PDB file of C-alpha atoms in Angstrom:
ATOM      1  CA  MET O   1       3.728 -46.628  67.249  1.00  0.00           C
ATOM      2  CA  ARG O   2       4.314 -46.712  70.613  1.00  0.00           C
ATOM      3  CA  LEU O   3       3.890 -44.599  73.823  1.00  0.00           C
ATOM      4  CA  LEU O   4       6.653 -45.815  76.223  1.00  0.00           C
ATOM      5  CA  HIS O   5       5.931 -44.696  80.055  1.00  0.00           C
ATOM      6  CA  ASP O   6       5.985 -45.673  83.620  1.00  0.00           C
ATOM      7  CA  ASP O   7       7.509 -49.107  82.546  1.00  0.00           C
ATOM      8  CA  THR O   8       4.806 -49.740  80.166  1.00  0.00           C
ATOM      9  CA  ALA O   9       4.291 -49.776  76.330  1.00  0.00           C
ATOM     10  CA  GLU O  10       1.091 -48.813  74.752  1.00  0.00           C
ATOM     11  CA  ILE O  11       0.466 -49.206  71.284  1.00  0.00           C
ATOM     12  CA  LEU O  12      -1.075 -46.500  69.737  1.00  0.00           C
ATOM     13  CA  LEU O  13      -1.034 -47.505  65.918  1.00  0.00           C
ATOM     14  CA  ASN O  14      -0.319 -50.589  64.288  1.00  0.00           C
ATOM     15  CA  VAL O  15      -1.020 -50.986  60.427  1.00  0.00           C
ATOM     16  CA  PRO O  16       0.120 -54.999  59.744  1.00  0.00           C
ATOM     17  CA  ARG O  17      -0.646 -54.596  56.147  1.00  0.00           C
ATOM     18  CA  TYR O  18      -0.151 -51.454  54.981  1.00  0.00           C
ATOM     19  CA  GLN O  19      -1.071 -50.755  51.050  1.00  0.00           C
ATOM     20  CA  PHE O  20       0.817 -48.919  48.482  1.00  0.00           C
ATOM     21  CA  GLY O  21      -1.462 -45.968  48.318  1.00  0.00           C
ATOM     22  CA  TRP O  22      -1.880 -45.528  51.946  1.00  0.00           C
ATOM     23  CA  GLN O  23       0.042 -42.080  52.097  1.00  0.00           C
ATOM     24  CA  ARG O  24      -2.105 -40.393  54.615  1.00  0.00           C
ATOM     25  CA  ASP O  25      -2.483 -39.165  57.999  1.00  0.00           C
ATOM     26  CA  PHE O  26      -3.784 -41.415  61.188  1.00  0.00           C
ATOM     27  CA  PHE O  27      -5.324 -40.104  64.005  1.00  0.00           C
ATOM     28  CA  LEU O  28      -5.590 -41.667  67.468  1.00  0.00           C
ATOM     29  CA  ALA O  29      -9.532 -42.452  68.392  1.00  0.00           C
ATOM     30  CA  GLN O  30      -8.620 -41.345  71.846  1.00  0.00           C
ATOM     31  CA  PRO O  31      -6.228 -38.839  72.617  1.00  0.00           C
ATOM     32  CA  ARG O  32      -3.762 -39.622  75.233  1.00  0.00           C
ATOM     33  CA  ARG O  33      -2.681 -37.441  78.026  1.00  0.00           C
ATOM     34  CA  VAL O  34       0.948 -37.188  79.339  1.00  0.00           C
ATOM     35  CA  ALA O  35       1.051 -35.498  82.536  1.00  0.00           C
ATOM     36  CA  LEU O  36       3.562 -32.295  82.558  1.00  0.00           C
ATOM     37  CA  ASP O  37       6.095 -33.516  84.900  1.00  0.00           C
ATOM     38  CA  ARG O  38       5.941 -36.958  83.104  1.00  0.00           C
ATOM     39  CA  LEU O  39       7.057 -35.731  80.041  1.00  0.00           C
ATOM     40  CA  ASP O  40      10.933 -36.318  80.037  1.00  0.00           C
ATOM     41  CA  ALA O  41      10.276 -39.957  80.944  1.00  0.00           C
ATOM     42  CA  THR O  42       8.077 -40.686  78.005  1.00  0.00           C
ATOM     43  CA  GLN O  43       9.198 -41.468  74.691  1.00  0.00           C
ATOM     44  CA  LEU O  44       7.173 -42.206  71.410  1.00  0.00           C
ATOM     45  CA  GLU O  45       8.628 -44.809  69.309  1.00  0.00           C
ATOM     46  CA  VAL O  46       7.941 -45.633  65.830  1.00  0.00           C
ATOM     47  CA  GLN O  47       9.157 -48.957  64.001  1.00  0.00           C
ATOM     48  CA  CYS O  48       9.004 -49.451  60.150  1.00  0.00           C
ATOM     49  CA  GLU O  49       9.323 -52.636  58.753  1.00  0.00           C
ATOM     50  CA  PHE O  50      10.552 -52.878  54.901  1.00  0.00           C
ATOM     51  CA  ALA O  51       9.882 -55.751  52.463  1.00  0.00           C
ATOM     52  CA  ASN O  52      11.531 -55.205  48.849  1.00  0.00           C
ATOM     53  CA  PRO O  53      11.205 -58.313  47.280  1.00  0.00           C
ATOM     54  CA  GLY O  54      12.387 -57.340  43.676  1.00  0.00           C
ATOM     55  CA  ALA O  55      15.657 -57.745  41.901  1.00  0.00           C
ATOM     56  CA  GLU O  56      16.115 -53.939  41.849  1.00  0.00           C
ATOM     57  CA  PRO O  57      17.116 -52.300  45.088  1.00  0.00           C
ATOM     58  CA  VAL O  58      14.918 -49.300  46.371  1.00  0.00           C
ATOM     59  CA  TYR O  59      16.508 -46.418  47.734  1.00  0.00           C
ATOM     60  CA  GLY O  60      14.885 -44.066  50.186  1.00  0.00           C
ATOM     61  CA  GLY O  61      13.602 -40.811  48.878  1.00  0.00           C
ATOM     62  CA  TYR O  62      10.408 -38.572  48.975  1.00  0.00           C
ATOM     63  CA  GLY O  63       8.538 -39.998  45.465  1.00  0.00           C
ATOM     64  CA  SER O  64       5.812 -42.733  46.062  1.00  0.00           C
ATOM     65  CA  LYS O  65       7.993 -45.410  44.319  1.00  0.00           C
ATOM     66  CA  GLU O  66      10.971 -45.154  46.820  1.00  0.00           C
ATOM     67  CA  GLU O  67      10.954 -46.467  50.149  1.00  0.00           C
ATOM     68  CA  MET O  68      10.346 -44.252  53.165  1.00  0.00           C
ATOM     69  CA  CYS O  69       8.977 -43.764  56.908  1.00  0.00           C
ATOM     70  CA  TYR O  70       8.617 -40.623  57.883  1.00  0.00           C
ATOM     71  CA  ASN O  71       6.419 -39.588  61.447  1.00  0.00           C
ATOM     72  CA  PHE O  72       5.083 -36.516  62.184  1.00  0.00           C
ATOM     73  CA  SER O  73       3.632 -36.457  65.779  1.00  0.00           C
ATOM     74  CA  LEU O  74       1.164 -33.754  67.168  1.00  0.00           C
ATOM     75  CA  LEU O  75       1.469 -32.712  70.822  1.00  0.00           C
ATOM     76  CA  ALA O  76      -0.802 -30.075  72.495  1.00  0.00           C
ATOM     77  CA  LEU O  77      -1.015 -28.644  76.018  1.00  0.00           C
ATOM     78  CA  ALA O  78      -4.215 -29.253  77.890  1.00  0.00           C
ATOM     79  CA  LYS O  79      -6.280 -25.677  77.909  1.00  0.00           C
ATOM     80  CA  GLY O  80      -6.373 -24.205  80.753  1.00  0.00           C
ATOM     81  CA  GLU O  81      -3.345 -25.682  82.793  1.00  0.00           C
ATOM     82  CA  ASP O  82      -0.568 -23.704  83.663  1.00  0.00           C
ATOM     83  CA  HIS O  83       1.909 -24.090  81.329  1.00  0.00           C
ATOM     84  CA  LYS O  84       4.773 -21.059  82.001  1.00  0.00           C
ATOM     85  CA  ASP O  85       7.021 -23.396  83.314  1.00  0.00           C
ATOM     86  CA  SER O  86       6.713 -25.725  80.694  1.00  0.00           C
ATOM     87  CA  ALA O  87       9.101 -23.962  78.088  1.00  0.00           C
ATOM     88  CA  ARG O  88      12.336 -26.609  77.965  1.00  0.00           C
ATOM     89  CA  LYS O  89      15.705 -25.636  77.581  1.00  0.00           C
ATOM     90  CA  PRO O  90      17.780 -27.399  74.751  1.00  0.00           C
ATOM     91  CA  ALA O  91      19.879 -30.442  75.850  1.00  0.00           C
ATOM     92  CA  PRO O  92      23.519 -29.430  76.058  1.00  0.00           C
TER      93      PRO O  92
END
């Protein structure tokens, strides 16, 4: 997972040797701050790589033996900052 902003890319999470039984959450050791006025120019990128060396195909799905790459990210507004203008209108 990478945070892209201001022409830079910061790796937030890299798990090069993922194990089958690791179906858990990961949390950043240090929270990352993005200024509200830069939020529109900031992206969170997730890349998953798959290796299915067996003869049988592996299809996507929700089960442990099915291929999956889900990312859920949490975003929190800093306490005490003025967020009344932070509500965004949906893109047209």
